[in-house]
Coordinates of C-alpha atoms in Angstrom, one line a residue:
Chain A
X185 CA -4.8 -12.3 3.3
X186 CA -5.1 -9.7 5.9
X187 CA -3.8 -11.9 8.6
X188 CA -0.3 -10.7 9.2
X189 CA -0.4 -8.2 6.5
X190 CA 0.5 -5.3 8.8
X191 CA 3.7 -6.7 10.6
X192 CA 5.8 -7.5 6.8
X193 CA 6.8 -3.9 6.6
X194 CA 6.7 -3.0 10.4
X195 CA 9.7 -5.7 10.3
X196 CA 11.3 -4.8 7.3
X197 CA 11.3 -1.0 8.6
X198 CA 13.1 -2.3 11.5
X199 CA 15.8 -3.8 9.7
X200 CA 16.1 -1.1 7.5
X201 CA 16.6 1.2 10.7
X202 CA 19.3 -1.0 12.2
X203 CA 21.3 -0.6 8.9
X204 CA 21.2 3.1 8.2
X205 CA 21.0 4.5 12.3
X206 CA 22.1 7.5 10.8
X207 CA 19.1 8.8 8.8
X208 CA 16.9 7.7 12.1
X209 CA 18.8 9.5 14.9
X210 CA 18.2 12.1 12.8
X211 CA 15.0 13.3 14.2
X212 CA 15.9 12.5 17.5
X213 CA 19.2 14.6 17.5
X214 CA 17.1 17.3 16.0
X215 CA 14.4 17.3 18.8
X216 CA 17.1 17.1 21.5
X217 CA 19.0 20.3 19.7
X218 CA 15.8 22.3 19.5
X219 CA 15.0 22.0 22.9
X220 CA 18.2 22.8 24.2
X221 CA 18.8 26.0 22.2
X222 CA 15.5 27.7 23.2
X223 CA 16.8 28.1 27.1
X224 CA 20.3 29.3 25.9
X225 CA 18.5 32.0 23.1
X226 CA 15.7 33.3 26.3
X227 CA 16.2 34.1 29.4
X228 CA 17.2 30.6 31.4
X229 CA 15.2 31.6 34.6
X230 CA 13.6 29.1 36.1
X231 CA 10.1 30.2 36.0
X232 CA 10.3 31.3 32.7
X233 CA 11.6 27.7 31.4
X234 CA 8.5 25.7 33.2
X235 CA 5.9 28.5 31.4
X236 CA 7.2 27.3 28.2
X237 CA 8.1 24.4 28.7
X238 CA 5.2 22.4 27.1
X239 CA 5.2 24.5 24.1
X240 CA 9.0 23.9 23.7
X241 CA 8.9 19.6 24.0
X242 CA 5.4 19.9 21.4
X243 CA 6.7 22.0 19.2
X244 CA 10.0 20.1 19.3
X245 CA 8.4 16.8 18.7
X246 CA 6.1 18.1 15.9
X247 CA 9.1 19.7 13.7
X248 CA 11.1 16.2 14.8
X249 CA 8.3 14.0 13.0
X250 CA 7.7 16.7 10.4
X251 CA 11.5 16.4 9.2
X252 CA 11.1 12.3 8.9
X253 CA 8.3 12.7 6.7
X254 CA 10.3 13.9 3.7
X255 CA 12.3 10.4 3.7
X256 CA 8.9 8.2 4.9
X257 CA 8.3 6.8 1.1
X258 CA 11.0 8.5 -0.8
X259 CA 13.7 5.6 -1.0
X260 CA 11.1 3.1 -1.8
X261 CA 9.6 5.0 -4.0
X262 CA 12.8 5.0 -6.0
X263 CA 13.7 1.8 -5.7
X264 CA 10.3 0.7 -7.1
X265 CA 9.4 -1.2 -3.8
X266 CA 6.1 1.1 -3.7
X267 CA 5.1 -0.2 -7.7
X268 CA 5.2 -4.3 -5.8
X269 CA 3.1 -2.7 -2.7
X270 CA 0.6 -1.8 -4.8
X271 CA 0.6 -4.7 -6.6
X272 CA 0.6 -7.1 -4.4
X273 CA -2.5 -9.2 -3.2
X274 CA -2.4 -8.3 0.3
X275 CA -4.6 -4.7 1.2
X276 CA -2.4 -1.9 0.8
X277 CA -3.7 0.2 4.0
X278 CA -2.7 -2.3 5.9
X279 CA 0.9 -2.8 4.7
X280 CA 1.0 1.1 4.8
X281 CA -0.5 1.3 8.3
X282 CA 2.8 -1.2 9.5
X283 CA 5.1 0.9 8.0
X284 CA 3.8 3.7 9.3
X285 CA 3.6 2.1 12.8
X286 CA 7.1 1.0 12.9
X287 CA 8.7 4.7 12.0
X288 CA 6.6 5.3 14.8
X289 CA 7.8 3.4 17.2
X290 CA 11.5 4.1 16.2
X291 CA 11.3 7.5 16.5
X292 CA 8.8 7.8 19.5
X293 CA 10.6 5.2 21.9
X294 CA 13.5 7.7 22.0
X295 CA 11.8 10.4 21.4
X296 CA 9.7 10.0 25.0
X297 CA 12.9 9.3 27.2
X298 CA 14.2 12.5 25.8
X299 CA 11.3 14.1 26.5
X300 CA 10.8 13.2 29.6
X301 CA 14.8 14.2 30.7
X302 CA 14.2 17.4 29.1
X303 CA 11.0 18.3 30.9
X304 CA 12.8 17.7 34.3
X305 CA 15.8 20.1 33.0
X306 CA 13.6 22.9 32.1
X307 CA 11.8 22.7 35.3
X308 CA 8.3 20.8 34.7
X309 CA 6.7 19.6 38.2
X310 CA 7.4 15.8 38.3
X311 CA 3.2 15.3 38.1
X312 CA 3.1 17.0 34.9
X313 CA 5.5 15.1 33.7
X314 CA 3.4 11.7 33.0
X315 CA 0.8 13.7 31.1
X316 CA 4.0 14.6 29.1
X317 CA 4.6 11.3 27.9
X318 CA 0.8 10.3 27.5
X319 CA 0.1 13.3 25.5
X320 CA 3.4 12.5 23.2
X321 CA 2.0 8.9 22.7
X322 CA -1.3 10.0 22.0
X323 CA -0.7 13.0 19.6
X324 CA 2.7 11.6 17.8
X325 CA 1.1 8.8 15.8
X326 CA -1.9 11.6 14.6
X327 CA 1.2 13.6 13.2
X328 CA 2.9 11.0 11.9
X329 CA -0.3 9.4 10.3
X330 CA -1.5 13.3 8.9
X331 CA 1.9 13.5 8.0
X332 CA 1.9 9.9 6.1
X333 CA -0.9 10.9 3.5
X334 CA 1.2 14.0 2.9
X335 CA 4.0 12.6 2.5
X336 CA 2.3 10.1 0.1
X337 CA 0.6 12.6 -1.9
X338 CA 4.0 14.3 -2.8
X339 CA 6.2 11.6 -3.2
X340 CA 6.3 11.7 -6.8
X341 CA 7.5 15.4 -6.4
X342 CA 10.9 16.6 -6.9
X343 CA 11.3 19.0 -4.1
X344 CA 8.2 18.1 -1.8
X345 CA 9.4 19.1 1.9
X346 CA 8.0 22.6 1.0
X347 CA 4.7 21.4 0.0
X348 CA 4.3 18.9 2.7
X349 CA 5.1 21.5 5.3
X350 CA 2.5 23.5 3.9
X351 CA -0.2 20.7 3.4
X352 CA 0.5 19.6 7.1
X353 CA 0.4 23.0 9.1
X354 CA -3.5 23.5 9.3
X355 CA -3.7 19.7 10.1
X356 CA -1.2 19.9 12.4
X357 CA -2.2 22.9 14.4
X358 CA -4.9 21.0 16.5
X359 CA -2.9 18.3 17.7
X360 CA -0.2 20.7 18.9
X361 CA -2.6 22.7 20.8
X362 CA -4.7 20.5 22.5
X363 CA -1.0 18.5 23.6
X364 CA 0.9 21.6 24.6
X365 CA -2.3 22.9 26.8
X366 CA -2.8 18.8 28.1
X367 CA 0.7 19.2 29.4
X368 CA 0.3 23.3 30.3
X369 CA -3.0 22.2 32.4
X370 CA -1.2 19.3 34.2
X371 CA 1.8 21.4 35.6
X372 CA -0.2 24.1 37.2
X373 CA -2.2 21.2 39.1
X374 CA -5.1 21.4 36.3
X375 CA -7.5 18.1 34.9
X376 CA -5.7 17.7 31.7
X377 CA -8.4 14.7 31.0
X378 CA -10.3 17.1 28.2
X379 CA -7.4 17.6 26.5
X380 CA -6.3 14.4 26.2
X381 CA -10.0 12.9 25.3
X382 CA -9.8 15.4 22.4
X383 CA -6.2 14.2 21.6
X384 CA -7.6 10.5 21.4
X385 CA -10.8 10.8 19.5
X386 CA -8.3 12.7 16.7
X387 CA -6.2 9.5 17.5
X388 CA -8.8 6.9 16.5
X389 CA -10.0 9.4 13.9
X390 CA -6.9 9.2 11.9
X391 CA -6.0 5.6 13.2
X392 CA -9.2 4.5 10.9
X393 CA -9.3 7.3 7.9
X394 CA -5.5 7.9 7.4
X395 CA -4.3 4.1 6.2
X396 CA -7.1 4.5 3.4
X397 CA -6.2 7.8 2.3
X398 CA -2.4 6.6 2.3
X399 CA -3.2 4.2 0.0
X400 CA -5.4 6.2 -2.1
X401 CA -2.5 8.9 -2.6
X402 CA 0.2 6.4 -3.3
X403 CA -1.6 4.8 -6.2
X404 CA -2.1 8.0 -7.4
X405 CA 1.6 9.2 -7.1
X406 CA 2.4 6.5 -9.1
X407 CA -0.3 6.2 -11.9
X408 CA 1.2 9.9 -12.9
Chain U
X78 CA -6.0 -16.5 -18.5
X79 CA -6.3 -14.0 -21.4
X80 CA -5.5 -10.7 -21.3
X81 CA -7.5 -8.5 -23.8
X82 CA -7.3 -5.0 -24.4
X83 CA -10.1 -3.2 -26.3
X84 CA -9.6 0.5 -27.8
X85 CA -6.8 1.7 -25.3
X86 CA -6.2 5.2 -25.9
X87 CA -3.6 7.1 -23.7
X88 CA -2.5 11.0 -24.0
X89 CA 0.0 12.9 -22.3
X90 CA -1.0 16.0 -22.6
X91 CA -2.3 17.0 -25.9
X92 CA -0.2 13.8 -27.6
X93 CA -1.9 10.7 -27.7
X94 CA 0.5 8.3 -27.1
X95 CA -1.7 5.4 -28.8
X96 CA -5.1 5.3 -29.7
X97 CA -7.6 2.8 -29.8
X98 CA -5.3 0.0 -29.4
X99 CA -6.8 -3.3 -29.5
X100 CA -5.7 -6.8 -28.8
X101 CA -5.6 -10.3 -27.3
X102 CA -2.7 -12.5 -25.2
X103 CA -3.6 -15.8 -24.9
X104 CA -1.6 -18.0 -22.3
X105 CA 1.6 -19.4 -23.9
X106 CA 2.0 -16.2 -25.6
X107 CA 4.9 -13.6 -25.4
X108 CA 3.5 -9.7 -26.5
X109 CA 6.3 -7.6 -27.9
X110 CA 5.9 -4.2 -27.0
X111 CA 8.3 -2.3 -30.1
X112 CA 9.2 1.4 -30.4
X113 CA 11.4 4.2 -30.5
X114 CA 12.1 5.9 -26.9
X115 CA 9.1 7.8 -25.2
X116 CA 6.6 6.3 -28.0
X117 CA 4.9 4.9 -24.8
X118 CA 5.6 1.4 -24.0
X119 CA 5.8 2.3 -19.9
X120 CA 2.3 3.7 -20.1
X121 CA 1.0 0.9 -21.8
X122 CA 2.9 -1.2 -19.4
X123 CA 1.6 0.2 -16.5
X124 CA -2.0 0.4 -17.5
X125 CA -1.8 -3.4 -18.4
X126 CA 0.1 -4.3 -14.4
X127 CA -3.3 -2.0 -13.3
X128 CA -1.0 0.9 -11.7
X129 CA -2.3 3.7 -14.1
X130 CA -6.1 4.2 -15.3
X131 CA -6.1 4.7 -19.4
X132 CA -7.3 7.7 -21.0
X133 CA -10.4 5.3 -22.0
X134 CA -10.3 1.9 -23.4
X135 CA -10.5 -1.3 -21.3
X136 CA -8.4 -4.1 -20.2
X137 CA -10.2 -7.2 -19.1
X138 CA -8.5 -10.4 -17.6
X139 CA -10.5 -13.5 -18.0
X140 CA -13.3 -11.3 -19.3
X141 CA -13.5 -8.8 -16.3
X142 CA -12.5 -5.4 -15.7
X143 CA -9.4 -4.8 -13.8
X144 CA -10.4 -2.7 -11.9
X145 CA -13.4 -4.8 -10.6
X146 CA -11.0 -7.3 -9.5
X147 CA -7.6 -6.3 -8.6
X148 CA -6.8 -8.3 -5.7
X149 CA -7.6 -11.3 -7.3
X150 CA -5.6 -10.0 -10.6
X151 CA -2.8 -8.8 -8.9
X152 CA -2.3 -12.8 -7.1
X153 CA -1.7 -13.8 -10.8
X154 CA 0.7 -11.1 -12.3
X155 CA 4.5 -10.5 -11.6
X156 CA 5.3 -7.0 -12.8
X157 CA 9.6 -6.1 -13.6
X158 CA 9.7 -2.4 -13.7
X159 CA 12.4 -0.3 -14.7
X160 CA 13.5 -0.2 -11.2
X161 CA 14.3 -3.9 -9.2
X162 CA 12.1 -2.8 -5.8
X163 CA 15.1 -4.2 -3.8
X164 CA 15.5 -1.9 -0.8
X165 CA 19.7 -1.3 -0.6
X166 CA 19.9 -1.6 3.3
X167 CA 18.2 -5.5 3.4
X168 CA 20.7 -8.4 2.2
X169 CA 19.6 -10.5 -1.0
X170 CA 17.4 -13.2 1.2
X171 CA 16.3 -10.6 3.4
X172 CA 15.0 -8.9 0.2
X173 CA 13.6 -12.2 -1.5
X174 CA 11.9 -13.2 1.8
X175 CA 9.9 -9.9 2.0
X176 CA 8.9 -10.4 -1.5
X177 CA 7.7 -13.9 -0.9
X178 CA 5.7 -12.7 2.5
X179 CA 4.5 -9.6 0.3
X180 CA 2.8 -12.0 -2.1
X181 CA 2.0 -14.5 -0.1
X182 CA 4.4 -17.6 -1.7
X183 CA 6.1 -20.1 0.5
X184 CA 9.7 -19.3 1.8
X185 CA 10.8 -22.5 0.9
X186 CA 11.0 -21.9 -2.8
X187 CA 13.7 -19.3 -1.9
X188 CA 17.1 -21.2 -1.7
X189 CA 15.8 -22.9 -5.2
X190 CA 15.2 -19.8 -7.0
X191 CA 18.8 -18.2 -5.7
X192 CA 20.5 -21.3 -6.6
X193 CA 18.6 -20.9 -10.5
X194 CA 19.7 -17.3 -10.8
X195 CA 23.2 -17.6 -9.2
X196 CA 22.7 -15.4 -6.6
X197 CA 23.3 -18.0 -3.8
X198 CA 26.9 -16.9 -2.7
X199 CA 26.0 -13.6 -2.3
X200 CA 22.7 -13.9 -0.5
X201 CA 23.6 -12.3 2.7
X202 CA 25.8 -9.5 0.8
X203 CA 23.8 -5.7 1.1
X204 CA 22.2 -5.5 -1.8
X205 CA 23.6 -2.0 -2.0
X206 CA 27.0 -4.0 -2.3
X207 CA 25.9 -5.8 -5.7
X208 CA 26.6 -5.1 -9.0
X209 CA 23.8 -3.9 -11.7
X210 CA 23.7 -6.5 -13.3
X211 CA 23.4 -8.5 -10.1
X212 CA 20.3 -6.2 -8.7
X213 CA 18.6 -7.1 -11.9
X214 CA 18.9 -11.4 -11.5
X215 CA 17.9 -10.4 -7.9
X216 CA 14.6 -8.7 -9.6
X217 CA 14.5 -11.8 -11.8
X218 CA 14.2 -14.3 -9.0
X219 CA 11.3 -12.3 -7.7
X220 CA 9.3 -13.9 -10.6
X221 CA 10.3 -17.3 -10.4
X222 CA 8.7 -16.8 -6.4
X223 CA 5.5 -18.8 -6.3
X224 CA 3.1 -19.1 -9.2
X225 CA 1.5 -16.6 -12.1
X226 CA 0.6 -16.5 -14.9
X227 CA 1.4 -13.1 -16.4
X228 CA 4.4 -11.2 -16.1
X229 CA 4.8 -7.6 -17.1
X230 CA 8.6 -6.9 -17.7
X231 CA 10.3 -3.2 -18.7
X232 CA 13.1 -3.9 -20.6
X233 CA 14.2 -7.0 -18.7
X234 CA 17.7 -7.2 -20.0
X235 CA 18.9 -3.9 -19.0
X236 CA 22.3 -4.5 -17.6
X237 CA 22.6 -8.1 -17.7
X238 CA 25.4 -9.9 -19.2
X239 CA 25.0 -12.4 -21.5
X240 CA 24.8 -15.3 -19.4
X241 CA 22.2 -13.3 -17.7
X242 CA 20.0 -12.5 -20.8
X243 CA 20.3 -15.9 -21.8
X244 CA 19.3 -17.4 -18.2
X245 CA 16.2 -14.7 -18.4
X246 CA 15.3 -16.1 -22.0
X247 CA 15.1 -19.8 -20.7
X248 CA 13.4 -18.7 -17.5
X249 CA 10.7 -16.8 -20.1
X250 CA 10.2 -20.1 -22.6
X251 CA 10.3 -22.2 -19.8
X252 CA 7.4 -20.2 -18.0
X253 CA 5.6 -20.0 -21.5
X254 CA 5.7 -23.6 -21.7
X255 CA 3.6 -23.9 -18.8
X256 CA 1.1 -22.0 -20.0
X257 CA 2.1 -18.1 -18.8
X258 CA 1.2 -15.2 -20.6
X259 CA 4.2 -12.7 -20.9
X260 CA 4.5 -8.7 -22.2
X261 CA 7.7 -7.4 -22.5
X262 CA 8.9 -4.4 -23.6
X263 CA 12.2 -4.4 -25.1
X264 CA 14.9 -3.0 -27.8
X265 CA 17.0 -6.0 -28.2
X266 CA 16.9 -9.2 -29.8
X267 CA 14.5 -11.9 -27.7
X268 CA 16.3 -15.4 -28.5
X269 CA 13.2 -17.5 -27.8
X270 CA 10.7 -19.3 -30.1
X271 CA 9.1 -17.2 -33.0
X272 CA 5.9 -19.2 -32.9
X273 CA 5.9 -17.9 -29.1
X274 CA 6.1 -14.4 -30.2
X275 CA 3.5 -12.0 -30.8
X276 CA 4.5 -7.8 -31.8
X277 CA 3.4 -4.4 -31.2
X278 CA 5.0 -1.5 -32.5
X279 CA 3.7 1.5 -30.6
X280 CA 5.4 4.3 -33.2
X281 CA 3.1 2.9 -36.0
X282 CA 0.2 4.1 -33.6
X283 CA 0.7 7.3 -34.6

């Protein structure tokens, strides 16, 4: 049964996304509206810009997949779809784990041309700018992963965005740190290799543990 | 294929909602679930499709646990909650297609089962675009998809018309006939075979 158990809701998510664009550009306009009001609130000289320029595109990114989270479960939690996830004979990490997957690679597709235009405009050497990307596509899908089993633990919740941001931010903290300094090493000619090793073993760390703890939190948001 | 429940007991918070319920559905048997509003017949609904734990009590299906098996239980039951689990961006056969993929029944069955329910004009209209009572023939052809033999349905009729209600009663006898077990919980009259029919009332728990 686990054959192609992880593509049905990769595909439906797609579909989904071409239908309502709006609720998907959504993180992506926010991302590109964060990082172009820091230059215009600080002082836009050059220097200063490629100093913070790292922490800007992470930071960015992180708040950009933080705000998705709120909607990750919420519509099919109310239109009952999670009940017939649950109950269906296929492994629920697994159908979880595809969802998860294709928010992913909606938002992060965008996400890492934007990225990559914005590091150029705020002044990141052009050999920092690949670690940019790898770091994005290494640390995005932990955050969006940590963020899953939060977002599943709260679902049930009236008002969870509060709590979620709570749960997430000494999860998060990690990822954001060793990402910003991968791409901080990298643009002042630096081996950004340990921070990217780090950034993968939390990868396949939540790549294994997170589906199973997704699953364990929906079933009980819904046995309340 | 029998369902048996032994000495359910369920609180929510310092009210038991019933306790020590006992009982037996045998296939080509309908269970009544009967009471007033928030007596309980969700909960006991939902502990019976597997998706809550009971207070204590068991429920067994073909003499095991449910919780010792429920991959294997969960490729026999069809479960109709209050809500139809049709997302509103996908169109009717985009819907009925995940469904069938979800629970691993062959796509072919589809076009029958929208013809059955009279749904096949409108099966690439959003469902978001359907009527009610519409969503809720949609969520009946979900059960016709593929084979069971135990549905779980909460309040089935709710917004059907009476053609609807009428289809949904032959669908039920029909699928009794074969030898499915059914639970239903319900407020209005069930036009299908007494000698089918077997009744809980949940306020005389109390």
């Amino acid at each position: 049964m686990a054959d192609f158990s992880f593509f049905i809701l990769m595909q439906r998510e797609f579909k989904i996304a071409s239908r309502s664009v709006q609720q998907f550009l959504l993180p992506i306009s926010f991302f590109s509206l964060v990082v172009l009001l820091f230059p215009l609130g600080l002082n836009p000289s050059p220097q200063l810009l490629q100093t913070i320029a790292p922490g800007i595109l992470w930071v960015a990114a992180l708040l950009a997949i933080l705000l998705s989270l709120d909607n990750l479960f919420r519509e099919d939690y109310e239109d009952g779809f999670l009940e017939l996830l649950v109950l269906s004979p296929r492994p629920l990490a697994l159908l979880l784990a595809g969802k998860v997957a294709g928010q992913w690679l909606i938002i992060i597709l965008p996400l890492l041309l934007i990225a990559s235009l914005f590091g150029i405009f705020l002044g990141l050497p052009n050999h920092s700018l690949g670690t940019l990307l790898i770091s994005l596509l290494i640390g995005t899908p932990c955050l969006m992963l940590i963020g899953a089993i939060a977002a599943a633990l709260t679902v049930g919740l009236q008002q969870s965005s509060v709590l979620i941001t709570l749960l997430l931010l000494p999860l998060y903290l990690p990822v954001l740190i060793f990402g910003s300094s991968a791409v901080q090493h990298a643009s002042t000619g630096l081996s950004s290799n340990p921070q990217l090793y780090m950034l993968s073993s939390l990868l396949i760390l939540t790549l294994t543990l997170a589906p199973l703890a997704m699953s364990a939190a929906i079933k009980i948001s819904l046995s309340q | 294929m029998t369902l048996r429940v032994e000495n359910l007991t369920c609180w929510r918070g310092k009210q038991a909602l019933f306790d020590r319920l006992s009982f037996t559905l045998e296939p080509k048997k309908l269970l009544l679930v009967e009471g007033s509003n928030g007596c309980g017949k969700t909960t006991l609904l939902k502990i019976l499709a597997g998706l809550r734990p009971p207070t204590s009590g068991l429920v067994t299906w073909q003499q095991t646990p449910l919780d010792a098996m429920t991959e294997e239980y969960n490729t026999h039951l069809k479960w109709l909650g209050h809500d139809n689990g049709m997302s509103r961006h996908l169109s009717v056969i985009e819907n009925l297609r995940i469904n069938a993929n979800l629970f691993a029944c062959e796509a072919k069955g589809i076009e029958t089962v929208l013809h059955q329910i009279g749904l096949k004009p409108f099966q690439d209209t959003l469902v978001k675009h359907l009527s009610a009572g519409m969503k809720r023939r949609l969520a009946l052809a979900r059960l016709m998809l593929g084979h069971s033999s135990l549905w779980i349905l909460d309040e089935p009729q709710t917004s059907l018309d009476k053609a609807g209600v009428a289809l949904f009663e032959s669908l039920t006898s029909e699928f009794l006939d074969q030898g499915g077990s059914v639970v239903i919980a319900s407020h209005q009259p069930l036009g299908i075979a007494p000698n089918y029919i077997q009744r809980l009332n949940l306020s005389a728990c109390h």
